[in-house]
mmCIF file of C-alpha atoms in Angstrom:
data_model
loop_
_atom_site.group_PDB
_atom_site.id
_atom_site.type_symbol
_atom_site.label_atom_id
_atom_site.label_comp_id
_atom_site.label_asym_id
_atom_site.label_seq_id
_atom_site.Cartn_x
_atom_site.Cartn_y
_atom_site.Cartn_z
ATOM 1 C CA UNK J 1 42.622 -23.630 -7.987
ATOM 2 C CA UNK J 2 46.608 -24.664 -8.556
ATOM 3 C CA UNK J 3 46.148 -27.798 -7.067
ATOM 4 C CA UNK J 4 43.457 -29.297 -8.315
ATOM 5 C CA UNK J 5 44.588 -28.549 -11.390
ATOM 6 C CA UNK J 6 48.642 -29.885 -10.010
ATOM 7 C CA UNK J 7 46.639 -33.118 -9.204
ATOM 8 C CA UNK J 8 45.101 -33.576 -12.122
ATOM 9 C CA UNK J 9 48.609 -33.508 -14.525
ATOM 10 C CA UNK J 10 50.030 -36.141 -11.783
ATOM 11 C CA UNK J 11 46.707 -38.535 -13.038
ATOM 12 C CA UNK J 12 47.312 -37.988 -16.573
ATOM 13 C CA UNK J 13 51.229 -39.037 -16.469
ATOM 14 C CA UNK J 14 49.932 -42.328 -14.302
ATOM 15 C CA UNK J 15 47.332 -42.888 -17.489
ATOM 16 C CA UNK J 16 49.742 -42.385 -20.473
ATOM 17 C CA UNK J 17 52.000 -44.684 -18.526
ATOM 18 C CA UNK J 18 49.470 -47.443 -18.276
ATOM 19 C CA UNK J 19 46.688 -48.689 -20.317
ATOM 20 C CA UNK J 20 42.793 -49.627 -19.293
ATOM 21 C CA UNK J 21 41.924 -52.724 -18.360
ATOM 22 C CA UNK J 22 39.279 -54.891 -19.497
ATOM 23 C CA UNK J 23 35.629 -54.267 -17.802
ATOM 24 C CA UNK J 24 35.675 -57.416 -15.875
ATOM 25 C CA UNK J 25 38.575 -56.213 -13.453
ATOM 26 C CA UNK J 26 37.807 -54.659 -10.077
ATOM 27 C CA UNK J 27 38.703 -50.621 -10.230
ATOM 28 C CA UNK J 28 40.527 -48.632 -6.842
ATOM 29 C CA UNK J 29 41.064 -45.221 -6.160
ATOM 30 C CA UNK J 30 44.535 -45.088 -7.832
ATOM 31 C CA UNK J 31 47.558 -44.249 -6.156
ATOM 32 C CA UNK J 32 48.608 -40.120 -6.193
ATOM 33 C CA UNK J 33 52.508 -39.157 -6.449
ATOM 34 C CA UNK J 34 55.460 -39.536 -8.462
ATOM 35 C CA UNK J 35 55.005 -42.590 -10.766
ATOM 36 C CA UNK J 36 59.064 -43.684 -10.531
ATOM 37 C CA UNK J 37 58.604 -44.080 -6.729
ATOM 38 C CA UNK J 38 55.958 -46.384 -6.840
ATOM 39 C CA UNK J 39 56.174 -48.333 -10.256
ATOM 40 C CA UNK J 40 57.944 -50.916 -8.492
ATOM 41 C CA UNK J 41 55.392 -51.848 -6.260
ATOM 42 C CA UNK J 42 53.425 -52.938 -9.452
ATOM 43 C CA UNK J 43 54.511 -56.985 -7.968
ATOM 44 C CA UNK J 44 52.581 -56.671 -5.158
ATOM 45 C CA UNK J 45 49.688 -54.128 -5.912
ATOM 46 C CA UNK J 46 47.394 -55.225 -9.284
ATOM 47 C CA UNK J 47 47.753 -53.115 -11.836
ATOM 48 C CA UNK J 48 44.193 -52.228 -11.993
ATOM 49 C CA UNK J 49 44.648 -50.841 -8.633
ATOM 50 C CA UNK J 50 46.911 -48.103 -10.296
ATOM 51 C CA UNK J 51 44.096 -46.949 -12.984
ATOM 52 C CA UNK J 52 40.848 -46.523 -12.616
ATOM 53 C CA UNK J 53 38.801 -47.405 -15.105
ATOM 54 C CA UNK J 54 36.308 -44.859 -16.928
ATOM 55 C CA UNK J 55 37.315 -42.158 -14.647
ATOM 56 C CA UNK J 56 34.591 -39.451 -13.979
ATOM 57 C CA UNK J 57 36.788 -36.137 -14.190
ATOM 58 C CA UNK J 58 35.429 -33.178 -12.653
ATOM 59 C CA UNK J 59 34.678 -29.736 -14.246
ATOM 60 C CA UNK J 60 37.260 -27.275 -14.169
ATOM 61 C CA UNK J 61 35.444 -23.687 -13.940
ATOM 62 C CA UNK J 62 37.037 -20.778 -15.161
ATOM 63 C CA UNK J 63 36.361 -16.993 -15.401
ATOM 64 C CA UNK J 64 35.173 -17.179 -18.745
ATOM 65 C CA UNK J 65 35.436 -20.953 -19.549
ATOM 66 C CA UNK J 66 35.673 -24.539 -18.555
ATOM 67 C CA UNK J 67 37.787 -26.941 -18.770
ATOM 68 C CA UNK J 68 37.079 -30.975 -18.621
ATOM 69 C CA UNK J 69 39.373 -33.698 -18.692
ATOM 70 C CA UNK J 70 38.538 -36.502 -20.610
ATOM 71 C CA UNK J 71 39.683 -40.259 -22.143
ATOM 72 C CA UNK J 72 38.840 -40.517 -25.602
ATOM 73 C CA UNK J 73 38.152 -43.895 -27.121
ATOM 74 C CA UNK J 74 41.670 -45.180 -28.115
ATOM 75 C CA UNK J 75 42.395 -44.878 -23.929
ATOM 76 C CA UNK J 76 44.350 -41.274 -24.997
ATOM 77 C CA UNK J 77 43.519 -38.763 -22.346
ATOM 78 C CA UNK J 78 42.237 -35.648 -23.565
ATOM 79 C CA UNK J 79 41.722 -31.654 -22.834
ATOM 80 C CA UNK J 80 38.144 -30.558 -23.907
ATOM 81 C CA UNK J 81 37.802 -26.567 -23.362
ATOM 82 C CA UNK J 82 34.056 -24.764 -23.684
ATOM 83 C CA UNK J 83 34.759 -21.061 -24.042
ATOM 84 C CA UNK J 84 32.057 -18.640 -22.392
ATOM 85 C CA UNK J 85 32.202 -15.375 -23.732
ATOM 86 C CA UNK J 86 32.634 -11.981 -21.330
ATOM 87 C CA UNK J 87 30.191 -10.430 -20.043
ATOM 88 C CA UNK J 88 29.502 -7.024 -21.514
ATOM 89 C CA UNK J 89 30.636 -4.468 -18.585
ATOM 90 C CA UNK J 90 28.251 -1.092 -18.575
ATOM 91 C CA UNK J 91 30.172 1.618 -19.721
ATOM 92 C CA UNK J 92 30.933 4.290 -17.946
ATOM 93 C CA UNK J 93 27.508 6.939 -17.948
ATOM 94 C CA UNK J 94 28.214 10.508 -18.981
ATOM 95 C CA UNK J 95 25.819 13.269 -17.383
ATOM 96 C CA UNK J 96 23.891 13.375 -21.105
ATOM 97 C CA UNK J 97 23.163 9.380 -20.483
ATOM 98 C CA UNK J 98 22.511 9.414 -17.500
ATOM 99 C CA UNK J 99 19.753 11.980 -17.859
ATOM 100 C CA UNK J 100 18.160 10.498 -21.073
ATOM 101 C CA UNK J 101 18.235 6.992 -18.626
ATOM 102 C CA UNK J 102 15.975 8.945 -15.706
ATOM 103 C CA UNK J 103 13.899 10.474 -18.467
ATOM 104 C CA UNK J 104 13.091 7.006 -20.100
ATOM 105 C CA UNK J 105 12.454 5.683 -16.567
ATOM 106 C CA UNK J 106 10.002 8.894 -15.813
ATOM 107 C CA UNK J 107 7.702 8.733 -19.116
ATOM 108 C CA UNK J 108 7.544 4.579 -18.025
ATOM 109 C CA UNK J 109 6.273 5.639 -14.481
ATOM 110 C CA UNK J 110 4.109 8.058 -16.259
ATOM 111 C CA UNK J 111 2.750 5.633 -18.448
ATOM 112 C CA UNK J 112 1.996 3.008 -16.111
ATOM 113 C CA UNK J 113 -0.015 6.085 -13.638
ATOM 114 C CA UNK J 114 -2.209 7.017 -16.329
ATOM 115 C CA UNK J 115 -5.474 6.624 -14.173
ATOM 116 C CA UNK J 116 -4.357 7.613 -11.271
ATOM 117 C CA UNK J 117 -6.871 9.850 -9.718
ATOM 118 C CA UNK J 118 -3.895 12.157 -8.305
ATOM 119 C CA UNK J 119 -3.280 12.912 -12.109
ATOM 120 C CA UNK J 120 -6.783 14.977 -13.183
ATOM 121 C CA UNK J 121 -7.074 18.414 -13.013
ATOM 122 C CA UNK J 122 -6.167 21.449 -14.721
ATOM 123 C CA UNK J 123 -4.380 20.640 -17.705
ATOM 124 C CA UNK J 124 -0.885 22.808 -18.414
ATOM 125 C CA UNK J 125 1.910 23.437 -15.716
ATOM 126 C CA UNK J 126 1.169 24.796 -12.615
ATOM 127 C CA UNK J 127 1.727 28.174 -11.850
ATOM 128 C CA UNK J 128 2.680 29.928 -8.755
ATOM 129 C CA UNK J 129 0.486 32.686 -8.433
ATOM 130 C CA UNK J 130 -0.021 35.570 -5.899
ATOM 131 C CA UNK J 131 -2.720 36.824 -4.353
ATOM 132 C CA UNK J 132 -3.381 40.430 -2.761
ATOM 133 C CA UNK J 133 -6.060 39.122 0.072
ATOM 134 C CA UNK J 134 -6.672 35.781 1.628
ATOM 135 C CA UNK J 135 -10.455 35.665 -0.078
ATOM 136 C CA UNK J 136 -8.982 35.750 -3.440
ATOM 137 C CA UNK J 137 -6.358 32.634 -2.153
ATOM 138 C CA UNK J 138 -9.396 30.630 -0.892
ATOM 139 C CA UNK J 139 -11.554 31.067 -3.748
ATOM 140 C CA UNK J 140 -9.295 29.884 -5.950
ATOM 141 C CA UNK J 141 -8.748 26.761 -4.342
ATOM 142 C CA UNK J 142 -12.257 26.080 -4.235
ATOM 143 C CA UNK J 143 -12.774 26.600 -7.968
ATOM 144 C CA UNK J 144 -9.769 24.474 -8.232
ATOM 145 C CA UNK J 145 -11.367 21.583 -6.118
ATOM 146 C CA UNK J 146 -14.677 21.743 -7.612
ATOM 147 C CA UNK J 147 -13.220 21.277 -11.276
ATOM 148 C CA UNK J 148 -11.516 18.179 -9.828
ATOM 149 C CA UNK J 149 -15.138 16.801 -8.600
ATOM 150 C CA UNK J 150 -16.135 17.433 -12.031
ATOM 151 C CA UNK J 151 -13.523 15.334 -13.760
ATOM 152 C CA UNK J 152 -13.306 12.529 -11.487
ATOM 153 C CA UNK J 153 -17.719 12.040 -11.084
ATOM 154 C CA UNK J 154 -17.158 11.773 -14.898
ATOM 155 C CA UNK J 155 -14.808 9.265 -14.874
ATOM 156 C CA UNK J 156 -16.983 7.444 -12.550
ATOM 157 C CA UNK J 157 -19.354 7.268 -14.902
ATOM 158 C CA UNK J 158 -17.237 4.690 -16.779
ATOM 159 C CA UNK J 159 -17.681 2.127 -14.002
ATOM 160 C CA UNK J 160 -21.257 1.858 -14.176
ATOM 161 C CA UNK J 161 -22.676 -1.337 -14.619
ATOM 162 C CA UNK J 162 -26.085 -2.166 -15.936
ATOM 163 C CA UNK J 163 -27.974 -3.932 -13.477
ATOM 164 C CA UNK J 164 -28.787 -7.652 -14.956
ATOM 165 C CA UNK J 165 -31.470 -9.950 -13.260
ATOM 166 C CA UNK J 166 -29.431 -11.768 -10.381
ATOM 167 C CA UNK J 167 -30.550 -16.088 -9.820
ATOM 168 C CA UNK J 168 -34.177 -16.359 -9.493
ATOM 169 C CA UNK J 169 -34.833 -16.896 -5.905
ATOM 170 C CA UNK J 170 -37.607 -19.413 -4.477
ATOM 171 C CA UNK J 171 -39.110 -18.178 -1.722
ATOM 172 C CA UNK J 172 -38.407 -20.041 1.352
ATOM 173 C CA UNK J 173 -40.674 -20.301 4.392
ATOM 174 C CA UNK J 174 -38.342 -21.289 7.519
ATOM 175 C CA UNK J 175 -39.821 -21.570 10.828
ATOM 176 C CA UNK J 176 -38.804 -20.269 14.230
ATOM 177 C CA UNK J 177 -36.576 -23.008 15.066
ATOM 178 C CA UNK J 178 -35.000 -23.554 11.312
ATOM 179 C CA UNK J 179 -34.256 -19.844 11.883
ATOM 180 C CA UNK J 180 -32.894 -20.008 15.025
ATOM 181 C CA UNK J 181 -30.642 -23.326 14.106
ATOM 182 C CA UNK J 182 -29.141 -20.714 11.365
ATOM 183 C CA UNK J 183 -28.350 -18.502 13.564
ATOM 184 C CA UNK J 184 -26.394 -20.380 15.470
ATOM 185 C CA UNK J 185 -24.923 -22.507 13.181
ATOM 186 C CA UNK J 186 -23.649 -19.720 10.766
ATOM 187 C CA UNK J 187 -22.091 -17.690 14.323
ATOM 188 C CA UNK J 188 -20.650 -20.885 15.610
ATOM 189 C CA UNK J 189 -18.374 -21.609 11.596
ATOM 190 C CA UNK J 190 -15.575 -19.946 11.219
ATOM 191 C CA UNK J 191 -15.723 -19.395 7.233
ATOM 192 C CA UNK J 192 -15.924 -15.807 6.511
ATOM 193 C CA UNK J 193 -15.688 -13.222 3.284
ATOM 194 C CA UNK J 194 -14.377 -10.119 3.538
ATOM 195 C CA UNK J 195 -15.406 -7.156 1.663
ATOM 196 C CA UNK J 196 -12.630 -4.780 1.248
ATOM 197 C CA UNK J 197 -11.792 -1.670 -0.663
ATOM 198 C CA UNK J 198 -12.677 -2.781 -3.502
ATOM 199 C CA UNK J 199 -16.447 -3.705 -2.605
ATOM 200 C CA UNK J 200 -19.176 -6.089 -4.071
ATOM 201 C CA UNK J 201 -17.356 -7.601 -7.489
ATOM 202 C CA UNK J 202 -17.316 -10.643 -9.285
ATOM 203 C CA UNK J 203 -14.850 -11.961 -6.980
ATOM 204 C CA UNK J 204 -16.610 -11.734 -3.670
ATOM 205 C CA UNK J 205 -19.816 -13.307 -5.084
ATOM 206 C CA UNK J 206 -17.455 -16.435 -6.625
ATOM 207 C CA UNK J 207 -16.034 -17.257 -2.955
ATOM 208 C CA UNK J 208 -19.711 -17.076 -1.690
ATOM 209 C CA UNK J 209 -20.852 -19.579 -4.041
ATOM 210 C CA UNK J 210 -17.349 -21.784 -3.054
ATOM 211 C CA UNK J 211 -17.807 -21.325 0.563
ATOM 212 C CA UNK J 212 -21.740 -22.741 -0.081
ATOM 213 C CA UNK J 213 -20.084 -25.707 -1.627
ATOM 214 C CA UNK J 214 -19.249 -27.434 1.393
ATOM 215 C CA UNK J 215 -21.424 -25.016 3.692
ATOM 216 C CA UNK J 216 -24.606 -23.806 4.317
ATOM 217 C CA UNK J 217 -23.939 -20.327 5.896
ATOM 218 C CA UNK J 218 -21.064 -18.102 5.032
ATOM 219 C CA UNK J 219 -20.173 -14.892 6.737
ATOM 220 C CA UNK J 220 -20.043 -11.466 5.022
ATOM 221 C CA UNK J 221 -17.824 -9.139 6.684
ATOM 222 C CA UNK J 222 -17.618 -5.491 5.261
ATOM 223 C CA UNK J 223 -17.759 -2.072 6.361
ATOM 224 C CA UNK J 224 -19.558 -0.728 9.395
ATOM 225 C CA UNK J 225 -22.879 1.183 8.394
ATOM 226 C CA UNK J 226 -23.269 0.265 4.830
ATOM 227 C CA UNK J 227 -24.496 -3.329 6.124
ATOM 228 C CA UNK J 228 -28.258 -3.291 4.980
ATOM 229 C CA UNK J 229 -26.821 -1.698 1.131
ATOM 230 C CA UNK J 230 -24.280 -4.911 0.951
ATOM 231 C CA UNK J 231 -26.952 -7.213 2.298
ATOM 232 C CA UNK J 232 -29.403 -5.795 -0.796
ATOM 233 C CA UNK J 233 -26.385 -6.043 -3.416
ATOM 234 C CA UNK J 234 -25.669 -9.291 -2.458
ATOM 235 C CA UNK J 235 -28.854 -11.131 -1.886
ATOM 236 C CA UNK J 236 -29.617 -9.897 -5.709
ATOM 237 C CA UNK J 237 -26.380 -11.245 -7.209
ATOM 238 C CA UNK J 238 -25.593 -14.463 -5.321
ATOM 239 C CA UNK J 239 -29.395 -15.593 -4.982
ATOM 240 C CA UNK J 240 -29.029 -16.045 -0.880
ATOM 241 C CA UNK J 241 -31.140 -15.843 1.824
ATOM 242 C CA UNK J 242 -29.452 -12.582 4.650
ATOM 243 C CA UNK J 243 -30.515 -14.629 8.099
ATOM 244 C CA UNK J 244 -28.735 -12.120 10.616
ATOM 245 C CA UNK J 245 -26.755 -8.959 10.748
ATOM 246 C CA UNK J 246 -24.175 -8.819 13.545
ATOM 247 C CA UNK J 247 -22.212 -6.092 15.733
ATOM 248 C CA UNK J 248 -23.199 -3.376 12.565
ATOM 249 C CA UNK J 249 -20.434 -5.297 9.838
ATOM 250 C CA UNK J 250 -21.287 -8.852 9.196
ATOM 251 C CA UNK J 251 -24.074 -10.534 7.679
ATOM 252 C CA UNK J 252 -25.051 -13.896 7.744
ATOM 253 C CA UNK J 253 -25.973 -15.417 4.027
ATOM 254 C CA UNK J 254 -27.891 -18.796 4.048
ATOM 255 C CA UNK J 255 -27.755 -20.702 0.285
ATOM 256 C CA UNK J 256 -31.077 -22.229 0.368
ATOM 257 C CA UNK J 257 -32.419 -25.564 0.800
ATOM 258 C CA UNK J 258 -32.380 -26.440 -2.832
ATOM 259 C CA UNK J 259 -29.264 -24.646 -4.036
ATOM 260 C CA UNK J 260 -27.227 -25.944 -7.136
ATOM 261 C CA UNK J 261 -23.948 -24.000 -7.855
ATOM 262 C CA UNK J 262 -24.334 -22.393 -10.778
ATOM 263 C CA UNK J 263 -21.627 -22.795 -13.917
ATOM 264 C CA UNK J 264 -20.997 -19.029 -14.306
ATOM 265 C CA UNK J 265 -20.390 -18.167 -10.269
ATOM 266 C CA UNK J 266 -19.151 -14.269 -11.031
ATOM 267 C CA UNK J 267 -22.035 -12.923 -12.358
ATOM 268 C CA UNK J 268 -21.917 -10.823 -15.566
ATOM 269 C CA UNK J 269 -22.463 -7.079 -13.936
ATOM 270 C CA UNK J 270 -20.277 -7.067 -12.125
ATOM 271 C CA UNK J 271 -16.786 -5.398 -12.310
ATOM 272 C CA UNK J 272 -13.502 -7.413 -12.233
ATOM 273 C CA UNK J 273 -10.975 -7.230 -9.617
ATOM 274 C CA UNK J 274 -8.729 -4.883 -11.436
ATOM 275 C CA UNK J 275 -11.558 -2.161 -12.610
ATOM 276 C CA UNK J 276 -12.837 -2.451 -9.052
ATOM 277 C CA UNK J 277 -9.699 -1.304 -7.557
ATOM 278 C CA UNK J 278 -9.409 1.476 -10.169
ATOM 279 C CA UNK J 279 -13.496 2.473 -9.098
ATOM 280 C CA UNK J 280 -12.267 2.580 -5.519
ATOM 281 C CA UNK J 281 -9.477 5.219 -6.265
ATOM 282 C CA UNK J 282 -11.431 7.129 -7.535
ATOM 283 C CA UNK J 283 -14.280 7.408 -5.288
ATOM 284 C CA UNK J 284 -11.769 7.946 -2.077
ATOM 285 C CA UNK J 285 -10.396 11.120 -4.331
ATOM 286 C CA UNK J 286 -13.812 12.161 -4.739
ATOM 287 C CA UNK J 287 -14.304 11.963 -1.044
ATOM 288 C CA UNK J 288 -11.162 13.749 0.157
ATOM 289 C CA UNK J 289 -11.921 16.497 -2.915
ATOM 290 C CA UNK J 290 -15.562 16.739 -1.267
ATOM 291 C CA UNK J 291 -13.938 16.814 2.144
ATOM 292 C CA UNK J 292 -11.748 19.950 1.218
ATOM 293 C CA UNK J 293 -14.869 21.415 -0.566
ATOM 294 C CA UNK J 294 -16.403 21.997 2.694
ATOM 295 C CA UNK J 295 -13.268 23.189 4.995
ATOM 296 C CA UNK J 296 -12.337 25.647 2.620
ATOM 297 C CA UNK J 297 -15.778 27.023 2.417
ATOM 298 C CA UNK J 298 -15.786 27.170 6.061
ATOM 299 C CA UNK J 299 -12.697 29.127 6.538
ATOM 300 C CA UNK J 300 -13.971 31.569 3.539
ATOM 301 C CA UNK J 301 -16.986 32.256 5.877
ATOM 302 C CA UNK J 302 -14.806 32.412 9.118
ATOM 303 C CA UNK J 303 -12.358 35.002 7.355
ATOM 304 C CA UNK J 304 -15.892 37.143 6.354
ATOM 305 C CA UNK J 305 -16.959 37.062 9.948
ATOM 306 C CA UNK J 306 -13.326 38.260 10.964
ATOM 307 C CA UNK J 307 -13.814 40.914 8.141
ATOM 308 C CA UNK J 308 -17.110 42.307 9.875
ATOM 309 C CA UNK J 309 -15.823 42.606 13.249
ATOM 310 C CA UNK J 310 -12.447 43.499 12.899
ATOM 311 C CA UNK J 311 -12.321 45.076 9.481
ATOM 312 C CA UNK J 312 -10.482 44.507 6.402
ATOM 313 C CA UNK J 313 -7.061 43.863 7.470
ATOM 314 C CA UNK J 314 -5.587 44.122 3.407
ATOM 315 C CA UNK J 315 -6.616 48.047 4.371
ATOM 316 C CA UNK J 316 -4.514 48.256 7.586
ATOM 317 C CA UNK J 317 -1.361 49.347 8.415
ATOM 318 C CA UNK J 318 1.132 48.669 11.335
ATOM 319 C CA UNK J 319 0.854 51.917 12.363
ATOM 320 C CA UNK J 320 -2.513 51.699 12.637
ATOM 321 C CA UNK J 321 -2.474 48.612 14.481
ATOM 322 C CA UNK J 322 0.190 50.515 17.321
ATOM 323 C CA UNK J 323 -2.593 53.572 17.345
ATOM 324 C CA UNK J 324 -5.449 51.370 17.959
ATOM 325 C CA UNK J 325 -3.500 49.422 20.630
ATOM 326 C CA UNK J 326 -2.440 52.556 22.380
ATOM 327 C CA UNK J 327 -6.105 53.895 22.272
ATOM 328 C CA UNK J 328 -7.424 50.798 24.050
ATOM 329 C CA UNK J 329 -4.814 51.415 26.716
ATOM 330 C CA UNK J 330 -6.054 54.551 27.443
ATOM 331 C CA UNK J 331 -9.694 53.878 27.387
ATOM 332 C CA UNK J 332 -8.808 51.021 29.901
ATOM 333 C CA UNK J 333 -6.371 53.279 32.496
ATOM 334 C CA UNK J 334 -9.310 55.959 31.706
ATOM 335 C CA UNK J 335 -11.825 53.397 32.956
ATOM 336 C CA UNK J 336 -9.569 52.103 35.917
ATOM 337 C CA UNK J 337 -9.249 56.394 36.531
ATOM 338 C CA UNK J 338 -13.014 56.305 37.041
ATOM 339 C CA UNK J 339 -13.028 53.213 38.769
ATOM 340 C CA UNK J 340 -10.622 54.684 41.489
ATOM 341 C CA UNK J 341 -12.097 57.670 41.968
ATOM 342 C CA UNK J 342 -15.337 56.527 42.277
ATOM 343 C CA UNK J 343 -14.185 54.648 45.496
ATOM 344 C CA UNK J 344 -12.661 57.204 46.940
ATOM 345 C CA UNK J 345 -15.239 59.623 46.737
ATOM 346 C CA UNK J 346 -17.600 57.175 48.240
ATOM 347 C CA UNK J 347 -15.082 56.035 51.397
ATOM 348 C CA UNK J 348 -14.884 60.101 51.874
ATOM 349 C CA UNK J 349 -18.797 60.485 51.839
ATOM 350 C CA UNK J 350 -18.502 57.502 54.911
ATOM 351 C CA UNK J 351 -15.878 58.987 57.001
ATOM 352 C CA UNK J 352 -17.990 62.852 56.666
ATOM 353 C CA UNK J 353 -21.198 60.614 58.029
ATOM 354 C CA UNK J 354 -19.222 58.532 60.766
ATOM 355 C CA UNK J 355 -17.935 62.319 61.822
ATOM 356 C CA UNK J 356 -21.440 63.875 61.779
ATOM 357 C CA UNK J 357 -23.159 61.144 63.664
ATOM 358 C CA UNK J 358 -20.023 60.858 66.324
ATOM 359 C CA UNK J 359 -20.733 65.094 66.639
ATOM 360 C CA UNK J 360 -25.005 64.428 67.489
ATOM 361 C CA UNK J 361 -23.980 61.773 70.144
ATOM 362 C CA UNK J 362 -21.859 63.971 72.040
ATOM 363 C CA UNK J 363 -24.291 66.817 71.679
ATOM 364 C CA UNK J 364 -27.141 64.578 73.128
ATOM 365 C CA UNK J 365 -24.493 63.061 76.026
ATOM 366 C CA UNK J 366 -23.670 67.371 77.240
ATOM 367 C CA UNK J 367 -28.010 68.265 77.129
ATOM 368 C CA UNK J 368 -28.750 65.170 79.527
#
């Protein structure tokens, strides 16, 4: 920064020591240094060599302010300064503001996840509450989930849509091979719309329509096994003709011979890309809250079955537990007891009948 600026002072003393030139003279870089050392070379180099004329002065940048070095009219150099003011520096954040700061930021995260889905259900904090047996546990989830289902099928309800009547559709006769040049034809193209979380909205039947522009077929690829629902919705909204379904997810959609793109291409029930997203949200809570429905219901009935065979086990003790283990051991060396005993009594029976037939056949041996 020093010398820039040191260069700059050595230009001004060569200016206030000479004066400009008329326009028609030729202009040089001038000549840097001490202007005694070289003022008598003014014979041999042209004096408009020395001074430039209209100099260009760059900006001098500061912290908090420029500086620019200019020639006035009258050929006087000058000093113009522009003056930036400081930027405010944050001051330093006591606990107090720092926790009104995070509260401000939490009611704007609040505010902005007003419909979430995650935010319905019972109203008032949450309480941690303790239950004596596990059916009591279970059941409350369940009335907990249920209430949820409640709140979120009626805030479906706001999504609904009137059904209008789609485009007016002639009915078109195409033979085998008209068919079959479809076909083949829409597979072969490579244009495509997807269907994604969101569904069938305005927005999916407006790149149909924009795809048909240029092409005959388009592709409709959504979810696997909800193919013949999407083909209905969108045959009725976009006016086209479903030719094929393919691999269980795509559809193929042929305009029409005489199609004319309409002016309004998102039809008017439909919902907009926003509200369709919201729908969405709410139907995949729905789903998981359904889900849960069922799995807790199953382990209430799994924990009554456990209940029958096994007793309640709120009613039983650890010492209980030790006396019915040590009573199974005993049944079981009791039945091992009878086990052994059993076989022995039977090999003795077998040796006493080996010794009374060995006995006969040397009886019969001494009589002959």
């Amino acid at each position: 920064m020093a010398i820039p600026l040191f260069r700059g002072f050595r230009r001004l003393l060569l200016l206030s020591l000479r004066k400009p030139l008329s326009s028609s003279s030729t202009s040089y870089r001038p000549i840097l240094g001490n202007p005694e050392n070289f003022l008598h070379l003014s014979r041999f180099v042209p004096q408009n060599s020395l001074i430039r004329q209209n100099p260009c002065w760059d900006l001098r940048n500061f912290s908090h302010g420029s500086v620019n070095f200019v020639i006035t009219k009258d050929g006087k150099p000058k000093f113009e300064t522009h003056e930036v003011e400081a930027p405010k520096k944050e001051k330093w954040k006591t606990k107090k503001r720092l926790k009104l700061q995070r509260k401000r930021e939490k009611k704007k995260r609040n505010a902005a996840n007003k419909r979430d889905p995650r935010r319905l259900g019972l109203k008032g904090k949450k309480k941690k509450q303790k239950f004596d047996t596990a059916e009591e546990r279970i059941k409350q989830k369940i009335e907990n989930a249920k209430v949820k289902e409640a709140l979120l099928i009626e805030r479906l309800k706001r999504y609904e849509v009137s059904k209008v009547q789609g485009p007016e559709v002639k009915p078109h006769f195409l033979t085998g091979e008209e068919r079959f040049y479809i076909k083949k034809m829409g597979q072969k193209r490579s244009n495509y719309v997807p269907i994604g979380r969101r569904g069938v909205f305005g927005g999916v039947i407006l790149n149909m329509h924009l795809h048909w522009k240029k092409h005959e077929t388009v592709k409709v690829i959504c979810k696997p096994g909800q193919v013949q629902e999407y083909a209905d919705e969108i045959a009725r909204l976009s006016g086209g003709i479903p030719i094929q379904i393919i691999a269980d997810d795509t559809i193929v959609f042929y305009r029409g011979r005489d199609y004319v793109q309409p002016e309004i291409m998102s039809p008017i029930d439909t919902l907009s890309k926003k509200k369709a997203l919201e729908k969405s949200k709410y139907e995949q809570s729905l789903e998981s809250v359904r889900r849960f429905i069922a799995i807790a219901e199953k382990e209430l009935e799994l924990y009554y079955r456990h209940v029958a065979l096994y007793g309640d086990p709120s009613n039983r003790s650890a010492y209980s537990i030790l006396d019915d283990s040590r009573s199974t051991r005993g049944k079981r060396n009791a039945e091992i007891g009878e086990e052994n005993y059993s076989a022995s009594e039977s090999n003795l029976s077998d040796l006493e009948l080996s010794e009374i037939d060995d006995s006969c056949s040397d009886d019969n041996q001494s009589l002959s």
